[in-house]
Amino acid sequence: MSRRKKRSRRSKKKVGLKKLYTLIAPKYFNEVELGFTPAKDPEQILGRTVEITLSDITNDFSVMHIKLKFKVTEVIGEKAHTEFISSNFTRDYLRSLVRRSTTRVDGIFNIKTSDDYKVRVTSLVFTESRVADRHKYSIRKIMRELIEQEAANLPFSKFVQDIIYGKIATKIYRKAKDLVPVRKAEILKTKVVKTPAAS
């Protein structure tokens, strides 16, 4: 028997010993199934990450551009429970927002939720036409104050929901359009920087 065949049989045996664990979203994402991951031992799964789109959770194709990342934090039986760690937009969607003769205003803010999660939030606003620097400053101030206020008054789970489902972006849009004509407001990225347990 050739070495290749021996190696092939050994590798099949190794794969056969692995179990498939179901990846489960957090409660604030309705504990839907996110997929499966193989492992010989449950401890091997801890810390693994999975990236999906919001449409995989909601079955709504209009939110395919929102990418979500989760990390396995606990394994119970054959279920690997996860926590949300970040969100982002697809590049194609971001490119579709860009228009000529408009201004893009970005803001990156490190905030803390009411239950002491530290999160980095990247927001952006596109205006209908070019605006002066003073208006950029004012829009960025609106972003910061609103995001910080929302975070301070909400637990992490609710804050993440309001970010992902567009509630906070809508509030930014409504406030900013009182200052200048605004075409779009979005929360581009979120990233969990520190959890209370790690503080």
Short mmCIF file of C-alpha atoms in Angstrom, two decimals:
data_model
loop_
_atom_site.label_atom_id
_atom_site.label_comp_id
_atom_site.label_asym_id
_atom_site.label_seq_id
_atom_site.Cartn_x
_atom_site.Cartn_y
_atom_site.Cartn_z
CA MET A 1 0.00 0.00 0.00
CA SER A 2 1.37 3.43 -0.94
CA ARG A 3 2.11 6.14 1.64
CA ARG A 4 -0.52 8.37 0.02
CA LYS A 5 -3.28 5.82 0.65
CA LYS A 6 -2.16 5.37 4.27
CA ARG A 7 -2.18 9.13 4.83
CA SER A 8 -5.60 9.41 3.18
CA ARG A 9 -7.08 6.76 5.49
CA ARG A 10 -5.54 8.41 8.55
CA SER A 11 -6.94 11.81 7.58
CA LYS A 12 -10.41 10.31 7.07
CA LYS A 13 -10.25 8.75 10.53
CA LYS A 14 -9.29 12.10 12.05
CA VAL A 15 -12.18 13.86 10.31
CA GLY A 16 -14.53 11.10 11.37
CA LEU A 17 -13.74 11.74 15.04
CA LYS A 18 -14.88 15.36 14.80
CA LYS A 19 -18.39 16.45 15.74
CA LEU A 20 -20.39 19.20 14.12
CA TYR A 21 -21.48 21.93 16.52
CA THR A 22 -24.28 24.34 15.70
CA LEU A 23 -23.35 28.02 15.94
CA ILE A 24 -26.04 29.99 17.77
CA ALA A 25 -26.57 33.77 17.63
CA PRO A 26 -27.06 35.76 20.87
CA LYS A 27 -30.56 36.29 22.30
CA TYR A 28 -30.69 39.82 20.86
CA PHE A 29 -30.43 38.18 17.41
CA ASN A 30 -33.16 35.65 18.31
CA GLU A 31 -30.68 32.78 18.81
CA VAL A 32 -30.90 31.81 15.15
CA GLU A 33 -28.53 29.19 13.72
CA LEU A 34 -25.47 30.78 12.12
CA GLY A 35 -23.99 27.60 10.67
CA PHE A 36 -21.86 24.68 11.82
CA THR A 37 -18.27 24.16 12.92
CA PRO A 38 -16.36 20.86 13.33
CA ALA A 39 -14.23 19.99 16.36
CA LYS A 40 -12.96 16.99 18.30
CA ASP A 41 -13.34 18.79 21.59
CA PRO A 42 -15.73 21.60 22.62
CA GLU A 43 -12.81 23.64 23.96
CA GLN A 44 -11.40 23.88 20.43
CA ILE A 45 -14.44 25.92 19.39
CA LEU A 46 -14.11 28.64 22.02
CA GLY A 47 -12.88 31.85 20.40
CA ARG A 48 -13.76 30.80 16.86
CA THR A 49 -15.43 33.47 14.75
CA VAL A 50 -18.09 33.36 12.06
CA GLU A 51 -19.06 36.12 9.62
CA ILE A 52 -22.50 36.31 8.03
CA THR A 53 -24.78 38.99 6.61
CA LEU A 54 -27.78 40.43 8.39
CA SER A 55 -29.98 38.93 5.68
CA ASP A 56 -28.88 35.46 6.83
CA ILE A 57 -30.61 36.24 10.13
CA THR A 58 -33.64 38.19 8.91
CA ASN A 59 -34.19 36.63 5.44
CA ASP A 60 -34.43 40.21 4.18
CA PHE A 61 -32.30 40.65 1.05
CA SER A 62 -32.31 44.44 1.41
CA VAL A 63 -29.76 44.13 4.25
CA MET A 64 -27.29 41.82 2.49
CA HIS A 65 -24.73 44.64 2.63
CA ILE A 66 -24.45 44.49 6.43
CA LYS A 67 -21.79 42.02 7.58
CA LEU A 68 -21.84 40.73 11.15
CA LYS A 69 -19.12 38.88 13.02
CA PHE A 70 -19.69 36.65 16.05
CA LYS A 71 -17.32 34.83 18.41
CA VAL A 72 -17.99 31.55 20.22
CA THR A 73 -18.00 32.15 23.98
CA GLU A 74 -19.73 29.05 25.36
CA VAL A 75 -20.47 25.48 24.28
CA ILE A 76 -23.46 23.63 25.74
CA GLY A 77 -24.00 20.15 24.38
CA GLU A 78 -23.74 20.42 20.61
CA LYS A 79 -24.56 24.13 20.54
CA ALA A 80 -21.84 26.77 20.32
CA HIS A 81 -23.22 30.04 21.64
CA THR A 82 -21.76 33.26 20.28
CA GLU A 83 -21.50 36.95 21.07
CA PHE A 84 -21.51 39.86 18.61
CA ILE A 85 -18.04 41.37 18.09
CA SER A 86 -18.25 43.61 15.00
CA SER A 87 -20.21 44.84 11.99
CA ASN A 88 -19.25 46.37 8.66
CA PHE A 89 -20.62 47.20 5.22
CA THR A 90 -19.70 45.44 1.99
CA ARG A 91 -17.42 47.44 -0.30
CA ASP A 92 -19.95 47.35 -3.14
CA TYR A 93 -22.61 48.98 -1.00
CA LEU A 94 -20.21 51.64 0.24
CA ARG A 95 -19.18 52.47 -3.33
CA SER A 96 -22.84 52.81 -4.30
CA LEU A 97 -23.26 55.62 -1.76
CA VAL A 98 -20.58 57.84 -3.29
CA ARG A 99 -21.78 60.70 -5.50
CA ARG A 100 -20.05 63.62 -7.16
CA SER A 101 -20.44 67.14 -5.82
CA THR A 102 -21.38 65.91 -2.35
CA THR A 103 -19.56 65.86 0.97
CA ARG A 104 -18.82 62.78 3.03
CA VAL A 105 -18.46 63.34 6.76
CA ASP A 106 -16.90 60.52 8.81
CA GLY A 107 -16.69 60.11 12.55
CA ILE A 108 -14.96 57.48 14.70
CA PHE A 109 -16.04 57.39 18.34
CA ASN A 110 -15.09 55.22 21.30
CA ILE A 111 -18.15 54.92 23.51
CA LYS A 112 -19.34 53.00 26.57
CA THR A 113 -22.76 51.41 26.98
CA SER A 114 -24.79 51.54 30.19
CA ASP A 115 -23.47 48.07 31.13
CA ASP A 116 -19.82 49.03 30.52
CA TYR A 117 -19.13 47.56 27.09
CA LYS A 118 -16.59 49.65 25.19
CA VAL A 119 -17.40 49.91 21.50
CA ARG A 120 -15.75 51.75 18.59
CA VAL A 121 -18.37 53.18 16.24
CA THR A 122 -17.67 54.56 12.76
CA SER A 123 -20.48 56.67 11.32
CA LEU A 124 -20.83 58.65 8.11
CA VAL A 125 -23.13 61.20 6.55
CA PHE A 126 -23.44 62.08 2.86
CA THR A 127 -24.81 65.54 2.12
CA GLU A 128 -26.83 66.48 -0.96
CA SER A 129 -24.19 68.98 -2.08
CA ARG A 130 -20.79 70.23 -0.96
CA VAL A 131 -20.79 71.92 2.44
CA ALA A 132 -18.39 74.19 4.31
CA ASP A 133 -15.95 72.95 6.95
CA ARG A 134 -18.04 74.48 9.73
CA HIS A 135 -20.96 72.31 8.66
CA LYS A 136 -18.73 69.22 8.63
CA TYR A 137 -17.71 70.04 12.19
CA SER A 138 -21.34 70.48 13.25
CA ILE A 139 -22.42 67.20 11.63
CA ARG A 140 -19.58 65.35 13.32
CA LYS A 141 -20.60 66.89 16.64
CA ILE A 142 -24.18 65.70 16.10
CA MET A 143 -22.89 62.19 15.42
CA ARG A 144 -20.74 62.11 18.54
CA GLU A 145 -23.33 63.52 20.92
CA LEU A 146 -26.14 61.32 19.67
CA ILE A 147 -24.13 58.08 19.61
CA GLU A 148 -22.63 58.74 23.06
CA GLN A 149 -26.05 59.58 24.50
CA GLU A 150 -27.68 56.48 23.03
CA ALA A 151 -24.88 54.24 24.30
CA ALA A 152 -24.93 55.72 27.80
CA ASN A 153 -28.67 55.05 28.10
CA LEU A 154 -28.77 51.55 26.60
CA PRO A 155 -27.39 48.13 27.52
CA PHE A 156 -25.02 46.61 24.97
CA SER A 157 -27.62 44.23 23.49
CA LYS A 158 -30.13 47.03 22.77
CA PHE A 159 -27.42 49.40 21.53
CA VAL A 160 -26.24 46.77 19.02
CA GLN A 161 -29.81 46.21 17.83
CA ASP A 162 -30.39 49.93 17.33
CA ILE A 163 -27.12 50.22 15.41
CA ILE A 164 -27.63 47.19 13.17
CA TYR A 165 -31.29 47.86 12.39
CA GLY A 166 -30.65 51.51 11.54
CA LYS A 167 -32.43 53.32 14.38
CA ILE A 168 -29.41 55.36 15.44
CA ALA A 169 -28.49 56.22 11.84
CA THR A 170 -32.06 57.47 11.32
CA LYS A 171 -31.76 59.75 14.35
CA ILE A 172 -28.47 61.15 13.03
CA TYR A 173 -30.09 61.76 9.64
CA ARG A 174 -33.04 63.65 11.13
CA LYS A 175 -30.83 65.88 13.27
CA ALA A 176 -28.24 66.56 10.57
CA LYS A 177 -30.82 67.47 7.92
CA ASP A 178 -31.97 70.35 10.13
CA LEU A 179 -28.51 71.80 9.55
CA VAL A 180 -27.91 71.03 5.85
CA PRO A 181 -29.63 68.89 3.18
CA VAL A 182 -28.55 65.29 3.87
CA ARG A 183 -28.80 62.36 1.46
CA LYS A 184 -27.76 59.47 3.69
CA ALA A 185 -26.60 58.67 7.22
CA GLU A 186 -25.16 55.29 8.16
CA ILE A 187 -23.31 53.49 10.93
CA LEU A 188 -20.51 52.05 8.83
CA LYS A 189 -18.66 49.94 11.40
CA THR A 190 -18.86 48.78 14.98
CA LYS A 191 -16.27 46.85 16.96
CA VAL A 192 -16.37 45.64 20.54
CA VAL A 193 -13.16 46.92 22.10
CA LYS A 194 -13.65 45.60 25.63
CA THR A 195 -16.31 43.67 27.53
CA PRO A 196 -17.07 44.23 31.22
CA ALA A 197 -15.46 40.89 32.13
CA ALA A 198 -12.23 41.97 30.44
CA SER A 199 -12.14 45.41 32.04
#
